[in-house]
Amino acid sequence: MTSAKRAITLVQYGVAEVLEESRDVVRSPSTVLAIPSVIRLRRYVRRPRAHPIPFNRRNVLRRDAFVCQYCGAHDELTIDHVYPRSRGGRHGWENVVTACRGCNQRKGSRTPDEAGMTLRLPPRAPSFGFYAYGQFAQMREGWSKYIGEAR
Ligand SMILES: [Zn+2]
């Protein structure tokens, strides 16, 4: 149990956030504050943070350098769910790879193990640096008129 005064202080300093307010209030000459009945300490709160790089088809292809992660082909690239979606596989960085159409069809709704196929690399969320490099290359053209071409 936390005292009402302590709870209000924790909330005021941003250490805790109010989950529920009680009907009780404390009054000062200038304010009326509802006394929190349930607070949560922020520092213990783990919020799922969105990955800074948007998860979409284009970025999956970029992460995988436009290479089929099963056979190394560069053409007819599709997105494959390593653990099939039809069986509950997630639609996210760690379960999605670039696959050519042939490999995707061959694999079907099986895992790589079941299909006897090997991934070149386990899929992971790309690092921010990797992404920023790509962005930089794109932006460079736009900047060049302001900063002049480097050499
Ligand atoms: Zn392939």
XYZ file of C-alpha atoms and ligand atoms in Angstrom:
152
model
C 0.000 0.000 0.000
C 1.144 3.469 -0.830
C -0.126 6.491 0.981
C -2.304 8.925 -0.955
C 0.303 11.623 -0.619
C 3.077 9.398 -1.874
C 0.956 8.194 -4.782
C 0.223 11.758 -5.877
C 3.895 12.671 -5.626
C 4.938 9.684 -7.719
C 2.439 10.658 -10.398
C 3.427 14.336 -10.316
C 7.061 13.502 -10.923
C 6.230 11.109 -13.704
C 7.544 8.103 -11.822
C 4.143 6.477 -11.844
C 1.027 6.721 -13.909
C -2.550 6.551 -12.737
C -4.474 3.499 -13.764
C -7.545 4.259 -11.701
C -8.625 7.210 -9.716
C -10.567 6.977 -6.521
C -13.521 9.136 -5.637
C -11.505 10.795 -2.931
C -9.832 14.073 -3.538
C -7.266 16.198 -1.824
C -7.762 19.916 -1.856
C -5.270 22.669 -1.712
C -6.189 26.317 -1.958
C -5.696 26.252 -5.701
C -6.336 22.702 -6.858
C -8.402 19.634 -6.318
C -6.639 16.400 -7.063
C -8.243 13.017 -7.338
C -6.406 10.493 -5.239
C -5.223 7.625 -7.397
C -6.432 4.258 -6.262
C -4.237 2.286 -8.637
C -0.900 3.491 -9.894
C 1.793 1.765 -11.855
C 5.465 2.542 -11.617
C 6.695 3.496 -15.051
C 10.191 2.222 -14.624
C 8.913 -1.320 -14.323
C 6.668 -1.006 -17.291
C 7.866 -2.640 -20.419
C 6.058 -1.311 -23.381
C 6.410 -3.143 -26.631
C 8.237 -0.607 -28.750
C 7.629 -0.461 -32.422
C 10.694 -1.296 -34.456
C 12.011 1.909 -36.020
C 11.977 0.364 -39.465
C 8.534 -0.142 -40.925
C 7.753 -3.767 -41.563
C 6.602 -4.116 -45.132
C 7.384 -6.079 -48.249
C 9.831 -3.571 -49.661
C 11.878 -3.427 -46.480
C 11.965 -7.209 -46.190
C 13.364 -7.367 -49.727
C 15.909 -4.698 -48.873
C 16.970 -6.471 -45.702
C 17.534 -9.644 -47.706
C 19.399 -7.719 -50.432
C 16.802 -8.797 -53.016
C 18.009 -12.385 -52.835
C 15.883 -15.488 -52.346
C 16.844 -16.735 -48.895
C 16.530 -20.346 -50.011
C 18.283 -20.569 -53.378
C 19.893 -17.191 -53.977
C 17.806 -16.245 -57.007
C 17.200 -12.582 -57.763
C 14.069 -12.859 -59.879
C 10.362 -13.172 -59.177
C 10.790 -12.403 -55.530
C 7.972 -12.946 -53.097
C 7.558 -12.890 -49.356
C 7.593 -16.229 -47.534
C 6.414 -16.884 -44.002
C 9.046 -19.269 -42.637
C 6.614 -20.785 -40.189
C 3.473 -20.839 -42.318
C 0.845 -18.263 -41.553
C -1.864 -20.850 -42.030
C -0.404 -22.576 -38.981
C -0.115 -19.504 -36.845
C 3.204 -18.093 -38.043
C 3.636 -14.424 -37.290
C 3.675 -11.684 -39.880
C 6.817 -9.952 -38.677
C 10.551 -9.546 -39.228
C 11.533 -12.786 -37.519
C 9.201 -14.951 -39.557
C 9.311 -13.430 -43.009
C 11.972 -13.852 -45.671
C 12.455 -13.063 -49.320
C 11.814 -16.111 -51.486
C 11.653 -16.552 -55.230
C 8.382 -17.759 -56.582
C 9.727 -21.246 -57.257
C 10.970 -21.737 -53.712
C 7.808 -20.283 -52.266
C 5.691 -22.722 -54.237
C 7.929 -25.671 -53.446
C 7.826 -24.903 -49.759
C 4.071 -24.402 -49.665
C 2.618 -24.440 -46.192
C 5.514 -26.342 -44.680
C 8.396 -25.281 -42.507
C 11.843 -25.227 -44.129
C 12.698 -28.427 -42.223
C 9.634 -30.212 -43.478
C 10.347 -29.066 -47.025
C 14.023 -29.989 -46.792
C 15.022 -26.388 -47.499
C 17.667 -24.337 -45.752
C 17.583 -20.651 -44.953
C 20.764 -18.734 -45.714
C 20.286 -16.615 -42.605
C 17.729 -16.662 -39.835
C 15.425 -13.693 -40.397
C 15.871 -10.792 -38.014
C 14.740 -7.231 -37.726
C 17.247 -5.124 -39.648
C 19.507 -2.749 -37.800
C 18.773 0.916 -38.009
C 22.148 1.545 -39.604
C 21.314 -0.742 -42.469
C 18.133 1.122 -43.111
C 19.615 4.583 -42.677
C 22.264 3.770 -45.246
C 19.586 3.036 -47.818
C 17.706 6.183 -46.912
C 20.874 8.206 -47.116
C 21.638 6.972 -50.593
C 18.175 8.061 -51.663
C 18.327 11.415 -49.977
C 21.749 12.273 -51.245
C 20.392 13.366 -54.576
C 18.000 15.754 -52.937
C 20.711 17.215 -50.733
C 23.348 17.594 -53.364
C 22.025 20.897 -54.625
C 22.452 22.387 -51.162
C 25.711 20.869 -50.074
C 27.410 20.343 -53.394
C 28.669 17.018 -54.666
C 31.338 15.394 -52.579
C 34.256 15.461 -55.028
Zn 14.531 -19.470 -54.475
